Amino acid sequence: MTQSVLLVNPLYGPTQAELESNYQVHKLWEASDSATLLSEIAADVKAIVTDGGSGASADLMRQLPKVGMVTVFGVGVDAVDLDYCKVNGIRVGNTPDVLTDDVADLALALCLSSYRQIPFAHQYASTGLWESQGAAPLTTKFTGASVGILGLGRIGQAIAKRLEGFKCQISYCNRNERSDVEYHYYSDLIAMAEAVDCLILAVAPTPDMAGFVGPDVFAALGKNGRIINVSRGLVLDEPALAEALQSGKIAGAGLDVFVNEPLINSDLLNMPNVVLQPHVASGTVQTRTAMGNLMLENLANFFNDKELAAFVA
Ligand code: 8YV
């Protein structure tokens, strides 16, 4: 029997094609009236397929009472109502590990882009400014920088490994100190921000972390401080960040994620000291393929009553 699933939003093409060839796929984003679609499919749908940004709300899951699994095309499950899943015995699959290297690579790319002003220098070279104005302005050295990582999980550790290659002084802030690393531990984010030049957000956020990195952290980082975010937009107080960047309270930011993506706070657009990316940290063909395969494996395992390949609940 072909199983029915709800697909919340479009996926990486080949993954979606594979999904559609194995399941009956109901596409939520195509429905003119989502409540009507959900009531029509409620008796059949046992799994929700979604991505890290959309997740699955309690309201959505309530309308599909037969659902026993949410499978996320991504590692982050902050947009899935995990409390609702726990109470209702709904499994939650995700795609850890396979995207770790790409996300860490992009974090480093954002560090280098910010310190060495690569987007600005590209403009300088490509628009004739080099010829008309002479040599480009000098930038800031990244090798040897003091860097603090908020969240030393899988991705945070992969970032730290890369930072070792840049001879950085590495600190981290976690709920608990890790016994398996030598980096400097801070239990307090402000204390770490005071000690470092560059703060990289790699934390797996919980909903209560909204605006966690705000004015007090920017003040602690200081005028030479930079913030890199490859975690989730909600962790950063964006209006306060824009103000801190405009007023020179901190030096720069490199951002891949935003609180209302794909909308970006207009104050952050076109600022010379901000490097923006459209949430592409895991966005390589190789990694999206691996994420898709893991997500499909999770789904197949659920329907075949096997343990999920990767899950958080
Ligand atoms: C994806 C992500 O961009 O893994 C995550 O949590 O945010 C990303 O890898 C997203 O889930 C795919 O759309």
Coordinates of C-alpha atoms and ligand atoms in Angstrom, one line a residue:
M1 CA 0.0 0.0 0.0
T2 CA 1.3 3.4 -0.9
Q3 CA 1.6 5.5 2.3
S4 CA 0.4 9.1 2.4
V5 CA 2.6 11.9 3.7
L6 CA 2.2 15.6 4.1
L7 CA 5.0 17.7 2.6
V8 CA 5.1 21.1 4.2
N9 CA 7.2 22.9 1.7
P10 CA 9.3 22.1 -1.5
L11 CA 12.4 20.1 -1.0
Y12 CA 15.7 19.7 -2.8
G13 CA 14.4 18.5 -6.3
P14 CA 15.9 15.0 -6.4
T15 CA 14.8 14.3 -2.9
Q16 CA 11.3 15.4 -3.6
A17 CA 11.2 13.4 -6.8
E18 CA 12.2 10.3 -4.9
L19 CA 9.7 11.0 -2.2
E20 CA 6.9 11.4 -4.8
S21 CA 7.9 8.1 -6.5
N22 CA 7.5 6.2 -3.2
Y23 CA 4.7 7.9 -1.4
Q24 CA 1.5 9.7 -2.0
V25 CA 2.6 13.3 -1.3
H26 CA 0.1 16.0 -0.3
K27 CA 1.7 19.4 -0.7
L28 CA 0.7 21.9 1.9
W29 CA 2.1 25.0 0.2
E30 CA 0.1 24.4 -2.9
A31 CA -3.3 24.2 -1.1
S32 CA -5.5 27.2 -1.6
D33 CA -7.2 26.4 1.7
S34 CA -4.8 24.5 4.0
A35 CA -7.5 23.6 6.6
T36 CA -9.6 22.0 3.9
L37 CA -6.7 20.0 2.6
L38 CA -5.7 18.8 6.1
S39 CA -9.3 17.7 6.9
E40 CA -9.4 15.8 3.6
I41 CA -6.2 13.9 4.3
A42 CA -6.4 13.6 8.1
A43 CA -7.5 9.9 8.0
D44 CA -4.6 8.8 5.8
V45 CA -1.5 10.8 6.6
K46 CA 0.9 9.2 9.1
A47 CA 4.0 11.3 8.5
I48 CA 4.9 14.9 8.0
V49 CA 7.9 15.8 5.9
T50 CA 9.3 19.3 6.5
D51 CA 12.5 21.3 6.7
G52 CA 14.4 23.1 9.4
G53 CA 12.7 26.5 8.9
S54 CA 9.1 25.4 8.7
G55 CA 9.2 22.5 11.1
A56 CA 5.7 21.3 12.4
S57 CA 3.6 23.3 14.8
A58 CA 1.2 21.8 17.3
D59 CA -1.6 23.4 15.4
L60 CA -0.6 21.5 12.2
M61 CA -0.1 18.2 14.0
R62 CA -3.5 18.5 15.8
Q63 CA -5.2 18.6 12.5
L64 CA -3.5 15.3 11.5
P65 CA -4.2 13.0 14.4
K66 CA -2.9 9.8 12.7
V67 CA 0.6 11.3 12.4
G68 CA 3.3 9.3 14.2
M69 CA 6.4 10.9 12.7
V70 CA 7.8 14.3 11.7
T71 CA 10.8 14.0 9.5
V72 CA 13.0 17.1 9.1
F73 CA 15.2 17.8 6.1
G74 CA 17.8 19.5 8.3
V75 CA 19.4 19.1 11.6
G76 CA 17.6 21.9 13.4
V77 CA 14.3 20.9 15.0
D78 CA 13.5 24.1 16.8
A79 CA 10.5 24.7 14.6
V80 CA 9.0 21.4 15.5
D81 CA 6.8 21.5 18.6
L82 CA 8.7 18.8 20.5
D83 CA 6.5 19.0 23.6
Y84 CA 3.5 18.2 21.5
C85 CA 5.4 15.3 19.9
K86 CA 6.5 13.9 23.3
V87 CA 3.0 14.0 24.7
N88 CA 1.5 12.4 21.6
G89 CA 4.3 9.8 21.0
I90 CA 5.3 11.4 17.6
R91 CA 8.8 10.5 16.5
V92 CA 11.0 13.2 15.2
G93 CA 13.8 12.4 12.6
N94 CA 16.4 14.8 11.4
T95 CA 19.7 14.9 9.3
P96 CA 22.7 15.5 11.6
D97 CA 26.3 14.8 10.8
V98 CA 26.0 14.8 7.0
L99 CA 25.8 18.6 7.0
T100 CA 28.4 19.4 9.7
D101 CA 31.3 20.0 7.4
D102 CA 29.4 22.3 5.1
V103 CA 28.0 24.4 7.9
A104 CA 31.4 24.7 9.5
D105 CA 33.0 25.7 6.1
L106 CA 30.5 28.5 5.7
A107 CA 31.1 29.7 9.2
L108 CA 34.8 30.1 8.4
A109 CA 33.9 31.6 5.0
L110 CA 31.8 34.3 6.8
C111 CA 34.7 34.9 9.3
L112 CA 37.1 35.5 6.4
S113 CA 34.6 37.5 4.4
S114 CA 34.0 39.8 7.3
Y115 CA 37.6 40.2 8.5
R116 CA 39.0 40.6 5.0
Q117 CA 36.0 42.4 3.5
I118 CA 35.9 40.0 0.6
P119 CA 32.5 41.2 -0.8
F120 CA 33.6 44.8 -0.7
A121 CA 37.0 44.0 -2.2
H122 CA 35.3 42.1 -5.0
Q123 CA 33.2 45.2 -5.8
Y124 CA 36.3 47.3 -5.6
A125 CA 38.1 45.2 -8.2
S126 CA 35.1 44.5 -10.4
T127 CA 33.7 48.1 -10.7
G128 CA 36.9 49.9 -11.6
L129 CA 37.5 51.5 -8.2
W130 CA 40.9 49.9 -8.0
E131 CA 41.8 51.7 -11.2
S132 CA 40.2 55.0 -10.3
Q133 CA 40.9 55.2 -6.5
G134 CA 44.1 53.2 -6.2
A135 CA 44.8 50.3 -3.8
A136 CA 41.8 49.1 -1.7
P137 CA 41.6 50.0 2.0
L138 CA 43.4 47.6 4.4
T139 CA 41.4 45.1 6.3
T140 CA 41.8 43.1 9.6
K141 CA 43.9 40.0 10.1
F142 CA 41.9 36.8 10.9
T143 CA 44.7 34.3 11.7
G144 CA 45.3 34.3 15.4
A145 CA 42.0 36.0 16.3
S146 CA 40.3 35.2 19.6
V147 CA 37.1 33.4 18.8
G148 CA 34.2 32.3 21.0
I149 CA 31.8 29.7 19.9
L150 CA 28.3 29.6 21.4
G151 CA 27.3 26.0 21.2
L152 CA 30.1 23.4 21.0
G153 CA 28.0 20.6 19.6
R154 CA 28.9 18.7 16.4
I155 CA 28.9 21.8 14.2
G156 CA 30.6 24.0 16.9
Q157 CA 33.4 21.4 17.2
A158 CA 33.9 21.2 13.4
I159 CA 34.2 25.0 13.4
A160 CA 36.7 24.9 16.3
K161 CA 38.8 22.3 14.3
R162 CA 39.0 24.7 11.4
L163 CA 39.9 27.6 13.7
E164 CA 42.8 25.6 15.0
G165 CA 44.2 25.8 11.4
F166 CA 44.0 29.6 11.6
K167 CA 45.9 29.6 15.0
C168 CA 42.9 31.1 16.7
Q169 CA 42.5 31.3 20.5
I170 CA 39.4 29.3 20.9
S171 CA 36.7 29.6 23.6
Y172 CA 33.2 28.2 23.9
C173 CA 30.1 28.7 25.9
N174 CA 27.9 25.8 26.6
R175 CA 25.5 24.7 29.3
N176 CA 28.1 22.2 30.5
E177 CA 31.9 22.2 30.2
R178 CA 33.2 19.4 28.0
S179 CA 35.9 17.1 29.2
D180 CA 37.1 16.1 25.8
V181 CA 38.3 19.5 24.5
E182 CA 41.1 21.9 25.6
Y183 CA 39.3 25.1 24.5
H184 CA 38.6 27.8 27.1
Y185 CA 35.2 27.2 28.7
Y186 CA 32.8 29.9 29.7
S187 CA 29.4 29.2 31.4
D188 CA 28.5 32.9 30.8
L189 CA 28.1 34.3 27.4
I190 CA 28.8 37.9 28.4
A191 CA 32.1 36.9 30.1
M192 CA 33.1 35.1 26.8
A193 CA 32.1 38.0 24.7
E194 CA 34.3 40.3 26.8
A195 CA 37.2 38.0 26.1
V196 CA 36.9 37.4 22.4
D197 CA 36.9 39.4 19.1
C198 CA 34.7 37.1 17.1
L199 CA 31.6 35.4 18.4
I200 CA 30.3 32.5 16.3
L201 CA 26.7 31.3 16.9
A202 CA 26.5 27.5 16.3
V203 CA 24.0 26.7 19.0
A204 CA 21.0 24.4 18.5
P205 CA 18.4 26.8 19.9
T206 CA 15.3 26.2 21.9
P207 CA 12.4 28.6 21.5
D208 CA 13.2 30.3 24.8
M209 CA 16.5 31.6 23.2
A210 CA 14.8 34.3 21.2
G211 CA 16.9 37.4 21.2
F212 CA 19.5 35.7 23.5
V213 CA 22.3 37.5 21.8
G214 CA 21.5 41.2 22.2
P215 CA 22.8 44.6 23.3
D216 CA 24.6 43.3 26.4
V217 CA 26.6 40.8 24.3
F218 CA 27.4 43.5 21.6
A219 CA 28.6 45.9 24.3
A220 CA 30.8 43.1 25.8
L221 CA 32.2 42.2 22.4
G222 CA 33.2 45.9 21.8
K223 CA 34.0 48.0 18.8
N224 CA 36.4 45.4 17.2
G225 CA 33.9 42.6 17.8
R226 CA 32.3 40.5 15.0
I227 CA 29.3 38.2 15.1
I228 CA 28.9 35.2 12.8
N229 CA 25.5 33.4 12.8
V230 CA 25.0 29.9 11.3
S231 CA 22.6 28.8 14.0
R232 CA 19.1 30.3 13.7
G233 CA 17.9 33.9 13.3
L234 CA 15.8 33.9 16.4
V235 CA 19.0 33.7 18.6
L236 CA 20.1 37.2 17.5
D237 CA 18.2 40.4 18.4
E238 CA 18.3 41.7 14.8
P239 CA 17.2 45.3 15.4
A240 CA 19.7 45.6 18.2
L241 CA 22.4 44.1 16.0
A242 CA 21.6 46.6 13.2
E243 CA 21.9 49.4 15.7
A244 CA 25.2 48.1 17.0
L245 CA 26.6 47.8 13.5
Q246 CA 25.4 51.3 12.4
S247 CA 26.7 53.0 15.5
G248 CA 30.1 51.2 15.5
K249 CA 29.5 49.4 18.8
I250 CA 30.7 46.3 17.0
A251 CA 32.8 46.0 13.8
G252 CA 30.9 43.6 11.6
A253 CA 28.7 40.6 11.1
G254 CA 28.4 37.6 8.9
L255 CA 24.9 36.1 8.8
D256 CA 23.4 33.0 7.1
V257 CA 20.1 32.9 9.0
F258 CA 17.5 35.4 9.9
V259 CA 14.5 35.6 12.1
N260 CA 11.9 36.1 9.3
E261 CA 13.7 34.5 6.5
P262 CA 13.6 34.7 3.5
L263 CA 12.8 38.3 4.6
I264 CA 15.9 40.1 5.9
N265 CA 15.6 43.1 8.3
S266 CA 16.0 46.0 5.9
D267 CA 18.5 47.7 8.2
L268 CA 20.9 44.9 7.6
L269 CA 20.9 45.3 3.9
N270 CA 23.6 47.1 2.0
M271 CA 25.7 47.7 5.1
P272 CA 29.4 47.7 4.3
N273 CA 30.3 45.8 7.5
V274 CA 27.7 43.0 7.0
V275 CA 28.1 39.9 4.9
L276 CA 24.8 38.2 4.1
Q277 CA 24.0 34.7 2.9
P278 CA 20.6 33.3 2.0
H279 CA 20.6 30.4 4.5
V280 CA 22.9 28.2 2.4
A281 CA 25.3 26.7 5.0
S282 CA 24.2 23.2 4.1
G283 CA 23.5 24.2 0.5
T284 CA 25.9 22.0 -1.6
V285 CA 24.7 19.3 -4.0
Q286 CA 26.7 16.7 -2.1
T287 CA 25.2 17.6 1.3
R288 CA 21.7 18.2 0.2
T289 CA 21.8 14.8 -1.5
A290 CA 23.1 13.2 1.7
M291 CA 20.4 15.0 3.8
G292 CA 17.7 13.8 1.4
N293 CA 18.9 10.2 1.6
L294 CA 19.0 10.3 5.4
M295 CA 15.5 11.9 5.5
L296 CA 14.1 9.2 3.1
E297 CA 15.8 6.5 5.2
N298 CA 14.2 7.8 8.3
L299 CA 10.8 7.9 6.7
A300 CA 11.1 4.3 5.3
N301 CA 12.3 3.1 8.7
F302 CA 9.3 4.6 10.3
F303 CA 6.8 3.0 7.9
N304 CA 8.7 -0.4 8.2
D305 CA 8.6 -0.3 12.1
K306 CA 12.4 0.0 12.2
E307 CA 14.5 2.3 14.4
L308 CA 15.0 5.7 12.8
A309 CA 18.5 6.3 11.3
A310 CA 18.7 9.7 12.9
F311 CA 16.3 11.2 15.4
V312 CA 15.9 13.6 18.3
A313 CA 12.7 12.0 19.7
Ligands
8YV1 C1 18.6 23.6 5.8 C2 19.0 23.9 8.3 O1 18.9 24.8 5.1 O2 19.8 21.8 9.0 C3 19.2 22.8 9.3 O3 18.7 22.9 10.4 O4 18.6 24.9 8.6 C4 19.5 23.7 6.9 O5 20.4 22.7 6.8 C5 17.1 23.5 5.8 O6 16.5 22.7 6.7 C6 16.7 23.0 4.4 O7 15.8 23.8 3.9

